Amino acid sequence: MTSYLLAGGGTAGHVNPMLAMADELRRRDPAAQIVCVGTAEGLESTLVPARGFELVTIPRIPFPRIRGLVSSSKRFIAGWPQAVKTISQLITDRHVDVVIGVGGYSAAPAYAAARKAGIPFVIHEANAKPGLANRWGALRTPYVGVTFEGTPLPHATTVGTPLRKEIETLDIPAARSAAREHFGLEVHRPVLVVTSGSQGARSINTTIAESAADIVAAGYQVLHIVGQNKPEALPSLPGYIALNYCDRMDLALAAANMVVSRAGSATVSELSALGVPAVYVPYPVGNGEQRFNAAGVVKAGGGVMVSDAHFTPAWVNSTLIPLLRDEAALEKMGTRAASVGMRDGTARMMNLIDAALSSA
């Protein structure tokens, strides 16, 4: 029986690939022992147990950063040894054969514990601009899978993203009619899907709410997933449907002729794998990784990138609506998106994990 420890999380872009790998490990060997390590604050605290996997939590131990160097260094020095000790004990108790990390606060101490135990560890980096934990870990293992070509990590092999099974196996032409019916959309009328993330991107939501009548007048239906940051007023017109949350994003993507979204790693990976053309509006705060995530598919012609500040009703009318009306252009964009997308990211990561196990 093989024993696996999966570590990391924080965001859906990290947790979902980790869960896709855990699902595949369980499918390949139902007797395998799988334990996940994360923090109580990250999304893994709810998503991992909901998927039926055990989660052991450790305190958040951020690497010291230039900003707030003194305080972050104190927390790191105080917390790091205990985090490594906790995971080391877990590795011993569960007879772990290999550690698999996806980045985030719990990943780096898991890599350190694996080295201490003399077992291999495997890394998956979801973002084109890698985080500190995986940058540190990639220097210490040859088994590094990255989502995007050109991600600056040592030993990187481009594998794409381990996708949820419902996305990996989605047949859009076969599912489209039923998908549109599921949301109360007309089957034979094209659909623009707008998703602003679970929190709700204010700029995307506001612009789409103000532009919905023009988009509908151009012959489209709008499926608008607004998230928590809901605008004060949403349109009430035929052909426009707003959802606070969508638990069947596979069906939403199957319904779509085009998508407007942020450029998180998981979103870019799913849209590219499925060959869905998209307008990407990168999150304007943080280290800018979302611009890098979408750069490859945009360069290939499979998407359009517009800054958050420039995604306005005027841009929708001058650029988006003419594109929506150009059926041939959208078809070409979809083909080009698929040319850089990967549906087999899970299988590719399994190959890296098997190679690490073989080396042990």
Coordinates of C-alpha atoms in Angstrom, one line a residue:
M1 CA 0.0 0.0 0.0
T2 CA 1.4 3.4 -1.0
S3 CA 1.0 6.4 1.3
Y4 CA 0.7 9.9 0.0
L5 CA 0.9 13.3 1.7
L6 CA -0.5 16.2 -0.2
A7 CA 0.3 19.7 1.1
G8 CA -0.7 23.3 0.3
G9 CA -3.7 25.3 -0.6
G10 CA -5.0 28.7 0.3
T11 CA -6.9 29.5 -2.9
A12 CA -9.1 27.4 -5.2
G13 CA -6.3 27.6 -7.8
H14 CA -4.1 25.5 -5.5
V15 CA -6.7 23.4 -3.8
N16 CA -8.6 22.2 -6.9
P17 CA -5.4 20.7 -8.6
M18 CA -4.5 19.1 -5.3
L19 CA -7.9 17.5 -5.0
A20 CA -7.8 16.4 -8.7
M21 CA -4.6 14.6 -8.0
A22 CA -6.0 13.1 -4.8
D23 CA -9.1 11.8 -6.6
E24 CA -6.9 10.2 -9.3
L25 CA -4.6 8.6 -6.7
R26 CA -7.7 7.1 -5.0
R27 CA -9.1 6.0 -8.3
R28 CA -5.9 4.2 -9.3
D29 CA -5.5 2.5 -5.9
P30 CA -8.5 2.5 -3.6
A31 CA -6.3 1.1 -0.8
A32 CA -3.8 4.0 -0.9
Q33 CA -3.5 6.1 2.2
I34 CA -4.0 9.8 1.5
V35 CA -3.6 12.6 4.0
C36 CA -3.7 16.3 3.2
V37 CA -1.9 19.1 5.1
G38 CA -3.1 22.7 5.0
T39 CA -4.2 25.6 7.2
A40 CA -7.4 26.4 8.9
E41 CA -7.7 29.7 7.1
G42 CA -7.3 28.4 3.5
L43 CA -10.1 27.0 1.3
E44 CA -8.6 23.6 1.9
S45 CA -10.2 23.7 5.3
T46 CA -13.6 23.2 3.8
L47 CA -13.0 21.7 0.3
V48 CA -10.7 18.9 1.4
P49 CA -13.0 17.3 4.0
A50 CA -16.0 17.9 1.7
R51 CA -14.3 15.7 -0.9
G52 CA -13.8 12.9 1.6
F53 CA -10.1 13.3 2.4
E54 CA -8.4 13.8 5.8
L55 CA -7.0 17.2 6.5
V56 CA -4.4 17.9 9.1
T57 CA -4.0 21.7 9.8
I58 CA -0.9 23.6 10.8
P59 CA -0.5 27.3 11.6
R60 CA 0.3 29.7 8.7
I61 CA 4.0 30.1 8.4
P62 CA 4.8 32.8 5.8
F63 CA 8.3 33.1 4.4
P64 CA 9.9 36.4 5.5
R65 CA 9.3 39.2 3.0
I66 CA 11.0 42.6 2.6
R67 CA 7.8 44.4 3.5
G68 CA 7.4 43.8 7.3
L69 CA 10.7 41.9 7.4
V70 CA 11.1 42.0 11.2
S71 CA 7.7 40.9 12.2
S72 CA 7.5 38.2 9.5
S73 CA 10.9 36.9 10.4
K74 CA 10.0 36.6 14.0
R75 CA 6.8 34.6 13.1
F76 CA 8.8 32.4 10.7
I77 CA 11.6 31.6 13.2
A78 CA 9.0 30.9 15.9
G79 CA 6.7 28.7 13.8
W80 CA 8.9 26.9 11.2
P81 CA 10.5 24.2 13.4
Q82 CA 7.2 23.2 14.9
A83 CA 5.5 23.0 11.5
V84 CA 8.3 20.8 10.1
K85 CA 8.2 18.7 13.3
T86 CA 4.5 18.2 13.0
I87 CA 4.6 17.1 9.4
S88 CA 7.7 14.9 10.0
Q89 CA 5.8 13.1 12.7
L90 CA 2.9 12.6 10.3
I91 CA 5.3 11.2 7.6
T92 CA 6.6 8.7 10.2
D93 CA 3.2 7.7 11.6
R94 CA 1.6 7.2 8.2
H95 CA 4.7 5.7 6.6
V96 CA 4.4 8.3 3.8
D97 CA 6.2 7.3 0.6
V98 CA 6.0 10.6 -1.3
V99 CA 5.0 14.2 -0.6
I100 CA 3.1 16.2 -3.2
G101 CA 2.9 20.0 -2.8
V102 CA 1.0 22.7 -4.6
G103 CA 2.3 25.8 -2.9
G104 CA 0.9 27.8 -0.1
Y105 CA 1.8 28.2 3.6
S106 CA 1.9 24.5 4.4
A107 CA 3.8 23.4 1.3
A108 CA 7.3 24.6 2.3
P109 CA 7.5 22.8 5.7
A110 CA 6.1 19.7 4.0
Y111 CA 9.0 19.8 1.5
A112 CA 11.5 20.3 4.4
A113 CA 10.0 17.4 6.3
A114 CA 10.2 15.2 3.2
R115 CA 13.9 16.0 2.8
K116 CA 14.4 15.3 6.5
A117 CA 12.7 11.9 6.2
G118 CA 14.7 11.1 3.0
I119 CA 11.6 10.6 0.8
P120 CA 11.0 12.3 -2.5
F121 CA 8.6 15.3 -3.0
V122 CA 6.8 16.5 -6.1
I123 CA 5.7 20.0 -6.8
H124 CA 2.9 21.4 -8.9
E125 CA 3.0 25.2 -9.6
A126 CA -0.3 26.6 -10.9
N127 CA 0.7 30.1 -11.6
A128 CA 3.0 31.5 -14.3
K129 CA 4.6 33.6 -11.6
P130 CA 5.5 31.1 -8.9
G131 CA 5.1 31.6 -5.2
L132 CA 7.9 31.6 -2.6
A133 CA 7.2 28.1 -1.3
N134 CA 7.5 26.4 -4.7
R135 CA 10.5 28.6 -5.7
W136 CA 12.2 27.3 -2.5
G137 CA 11.1 23.7 -3.0
A138 CA 12.0 23.5 -6.7
L139 CA 15.6 24.0 -5.9
R140 CA 15.5 20.8 -3.9
T141 CA 13.7 18.3 -6.1
P142 CA 13.8 17.3 -9.8
Y143 CA 10.1 16.6 -9.8
V144 CA 8.4 19.9 -10.7
G145 CA 5.3 20.2 -12.8
V146 CA 4.1 23.6 -14.0
T147 CA 0.9 24.8 -15.6
F148 CA 2.3 27.3 -18.0
E149 CA 5.3 27.1 -20.4
G150 CA 8.1 29.3 -19.4
T151 CA 7.3 29.3 -15.6
P152 CA 10.6 30.3 -14.1
L153 CA 11.3 27.3 -11.8
P154 CA 14.3 24.9 -11.8
H155 CA 13.6 21.4 -13.1
A156 CA 10.2 22.5 -14.5
T157 CA 8.2 20.2 -16.8
T158 CA 5.1 21.7 -18.4
V159 CA 2.1 19.5 -17.4
G160 CA -0.9 21.9 -17.4
T161 CA -3.3 21.8 -14.5
P162 CA -4.8 18.7 -12.9
L163 CA -8.5 19.4 -13.8
R164 CA -11.7 18.4 -12.1
K165 CA -13.0 15.3 -13.8
E166 CA -16.2 17.0 -14.9
I167 CA -14.1 19.5 -16.8
E168 CA -11.5 17.0 -18.1
T169 CA -14.2 14.9 -19.7
L170 CA -16.6 17.6 -20.8
D171 CA -18.0 17.3 -24.4
I172 CA -19.2 20.8 -25.1
P173 CA -21.2 20.1 -28.3
A174 CA -23.0 17.2 -26.7
A175 CA -23.7 19.1 -23.5
R176 CA -24.6 22.5 -24.8
S177 CA -28.3 22.3 -25.2
A178 CA -28.9 20.6 -21.9
A179 CA -26.5 23.1 -20.2
R180 CA -28.5 26.1 -21.5
E181 CA -31.8 24.5 -20.5
H182 CA -30.3 24.0 -17.0
F183 CA -29.9 27.8 -16.6
G184 CA -33.2 28.7 -18.2
L185 CA -31.5 30.0 -21.4
E186 CA -32.7 29.7 -24.9
V187 CA -31.1 26.7 -26.6
H188 CA -30.4 28.2 -30.0
R189 CA -29.2 31.7 -29.0
P190 CA -25.5 32.4 -28.3
V191 CA -24.4 32.9 -24.7
L192 CA -21.9 35.2 -23.0
V193 CA -20.9 33.8 -19.6
V194 CA -19.5 36.3 -17.1
T195 CA -17.8 35.1 -14.0
S196 CA -16.2 37.4 -11.5
G197 CA -15.0 34.8 -8.9
S198 CA -16.5 33.8 -5.6
Q199 CA -15.8 37.2 -4.1
G200 CA -17.2 39.1 -7.1
A201 CA -15.0 41.5 -9.1
R202 CA -16.7 44.9 -8.7
S203 CA -15.4 46.3 -12.0
I204 CA -16.5 43.3 -14.0
N205 CA -19.9 43.2 -12.3
T206 CA -20.6 46.9 -12.7
T207 CA -19.6 47.0 -16.4
I208 CA -21.6 44.0 -17.3
A209 CA -24.7 45.2 -15.4
E210 CA -24.5 48.5 -17.3
S211 CA -23.8 46.9 -20.6
A212 CA -26.2 44.0 -20.4
A213 CA -28.9 45.6 -22.5
D214 CA -26.5 46.4 -25.3
I215 CA -25.1 42.8 -25.3
V216 CA -28.6 41.4 -25.4
A217 CA -29.5 43.8 -28.2
A218 CA -26.6 42.3 -30.1
G219 CA -28.3 38.9 -30.1
Y220 CA -26.7 37.4 -27.1
Q221 CA -27.9 36.0 -23.8
V222 CA -25.9 36.8 -20.6
L223 CA -25.3 34.4 -17.8
H224 CA -23.7 36.6 -15.1
I225 CA -22.2 34.9 -12.0
V226 CA -21.8 37.8 -9.7
G227 CA -20.3 36.3 -6.6
Q228 CA -20.5 38.0 -3.2
N229 CA -19.7 41.5 -4.3
K230 CA -23.0 42.0 -5.9
P231 CA -23.9 45.4 -7.6
E232 CA -26.7 47.4 -6.0
A233 CA -28.8 47.1 -9.1
L234 CA -28.8 44.3 -11.6
P235 CA -30.8 44.5 -14.9
S236 CA -34.2 42.9 -15.3
L237 CA -34.6 42.0 -18.9
P238 CA -35.2 39.0 -21.0
G239 CA -31.9 37.3 -22.0
Y240 CA -30.0 38.3 -18.8
I241 CA -29.7 35.9 -15.9
A242 CA -27.7 36.6 -12.8
L243 CA -26.6 34.0 -10.3
N244 CA -25.0 34.7 -6.9
Y245 CA -23.1 31.4 -7.2
C246 CA -22.8 28.6 -9.7
D247 CA -22.0 25.1 -8.5
R248 CA -22.1 23.7 -12.0
M249 CA -19.4 25.6 -13.8
D250 CA -18.9 22.7 -16.2
L251 CA -22.5 23.4 -17.5
A252 CA -21.9 27.2 -17.5
L253 CA -18.8 26.6 -19.7
A254 CA -20.7 24.2 -21.9
A255 CA -23.3 26.9 -22.5
A256 CA -20.9 29.6 -23.4
N257 CA -19.9 30.9 -26.8
M258 CA -17.5 33.3 -25.0
V259 CA -16.5 34.0 -21.4
V260 CA -15.5 37.1 -19.5
S261 CA -13.5 36.4 -16.3
R262 CA -10.5 37.1 -14.2
A263 CA -7.3 35.3 -15.1
G264 CA -6.7 32.9 -12.3
S265 CA -4.7 29.9 -13.1
A266 CA -7.6 27.4 -12.8
T267 CA -9.9 29.5 -15.0
V268 CA -7.3 30.1 -17.7
S269 CA -6.4 26.3 -17.7
E270 CA -10.1 25.2 -17.9
L271 CA -11.0 27.6 -20.7
S272 CA -7.9 26.8 -22.7
A273 CA -8.4 23.0 -22.2
L274 CA -12.0 23.3 -23.4
G275 CA -11.2 25.7 -26.3
V276 CA -13.5 28.4 -25.0
P277 CA -12.6 32.0 -26.2
A278 CA -12.4 34.5 -23.4
V279 CA -11.8 38.1 -22.4
Y280 CA -9.5 38.1 -19.4
V281 CA -9.6 41.0 -17.0
P282 CA -6.6 40.3 -14.6
Y283 CA -6.9 41.1 -11.0
P284 CA -5.1 44.4 -10.6
V285 CA -3.8 43.9 -7.0
G286 CA -1.1 41.5 -5.8
N287 CA 2.1 40.4 -7.7
G288 CA 0.5 40.5 -11.1
E289 CA 0.5 36.8 -11.7
Q290 CA -2.9 36.8 -13.4
R291 CA -1.4 38.8 -16.4
F292 CA 1.2 36.1 -16.7
N293 CA -1.3 33.3 -16.5
A294 CA -3.3 34.6 -19.5
A295 CA -0.3 35.7 -21.5
G296 CA 0.3 32.4 -23.4
V297 CA -3.3 31.9 -24.5
V298 CA -3.7 35.6 -25.5
K299 CA -0.4 35.4 -27.5
A300 CA -1.8 32.3 -29.3
G301 CA -4.9 34.2 -30.2
G302 CA -7.2 32.3 -27.9
G303 CA -8.2 35.2 -25.8
V304 CA -8.2 38.9 -25.3
M305 CA -6.7 40.7 -22.3
V306 CA -8.0 44.0 -21.0
S307 CA -6.9 45.8 -17.9
D308 CA -9.3 46.2 -15.0
A309 CA -9.3 50.0 -15.5
H310 CA -10.1 49.7 -19.2
F311 CA -12.9 47.2 -18.8
T312 CA -15.7 49.7 -19.1
P313 CA -19.1 49.9 -20.9
A314 CA -17.3 51.9 -23.6
W315 CA -14.9 49.0 -24.2
V316 CA -17.7 46.5 -24.2
N317 CA -19.4 48.5 -27.0
S318 CA -16.3 49.2 -29.0
T319 CA -14.5 45.9 -28.7
L320 CA -16.5 43.1 -27.1
I321 CA -19.8 43.4 -28.9
P322 CA -18.2 43.5 -32.4
L323 CA -16.2 40.4 -31.4
L324 CA -19.4 38.6 -30.2
R325 CA -21.0 39.3 -33.6
D326 CA -18.0 37.8 -35.5
E327 CA -18.8 34.1 -35.4
A328 CA -15.8 33.1 -37.5
A329 CA -13.5 35.1 -35.3
L330 CA -14.8 33.4 -32.2
E331 CA -14.5 29.9 -33.7
K332 CA -10.9 30.7 -34.6
M333 CA -10.2 31.9 -31.1
G334 CA -11.6 28.7 -29.6
T335 CA -9.4 26.6 -31.8
R336 CA -6.3 28.6 -30.9
A337 CA -7.2 28.5 -27.2
A338 CA -7.4 24.7 -27.4
S339 CA -4.0 24.6 -29.1
V340 CA -2.3 25.7 -25.9
G341 CA -4.7 24.0 -23.5
M342 CA -4.1 20.7 -21.8
R343 CA -6.8 18.3 -20.6
D344 CA -4.4 15.6 -19.4
G345 CA -2.7 17.6 -16.6
T346 CA -3.7 15.0 -14.0
A347 CA -2.1 12.1 -16.0
R348 CA 1.1 14.2 -16.5
M349 CA 1.4 14.8 -12.8
M350 CA 0.8 11.1 -12.1
N351 CA 3.8 10.4 -14.3
L352 CA 6.0 12.7 -12.2
I353 CA 4.7 11.1 -9.0
D354 CA 5.4 7.7 -10.3
A355 CA 8.9 8.8 -11.3
A356 CA 9.5 10.1 -7.8
L357 CA 8.3 6.8 -6.2
S358 CA 10.5 4.8 -8.5
S359 CA 13.5 6.9 -7.4
A360 CA 12.9 6.2 -3.7

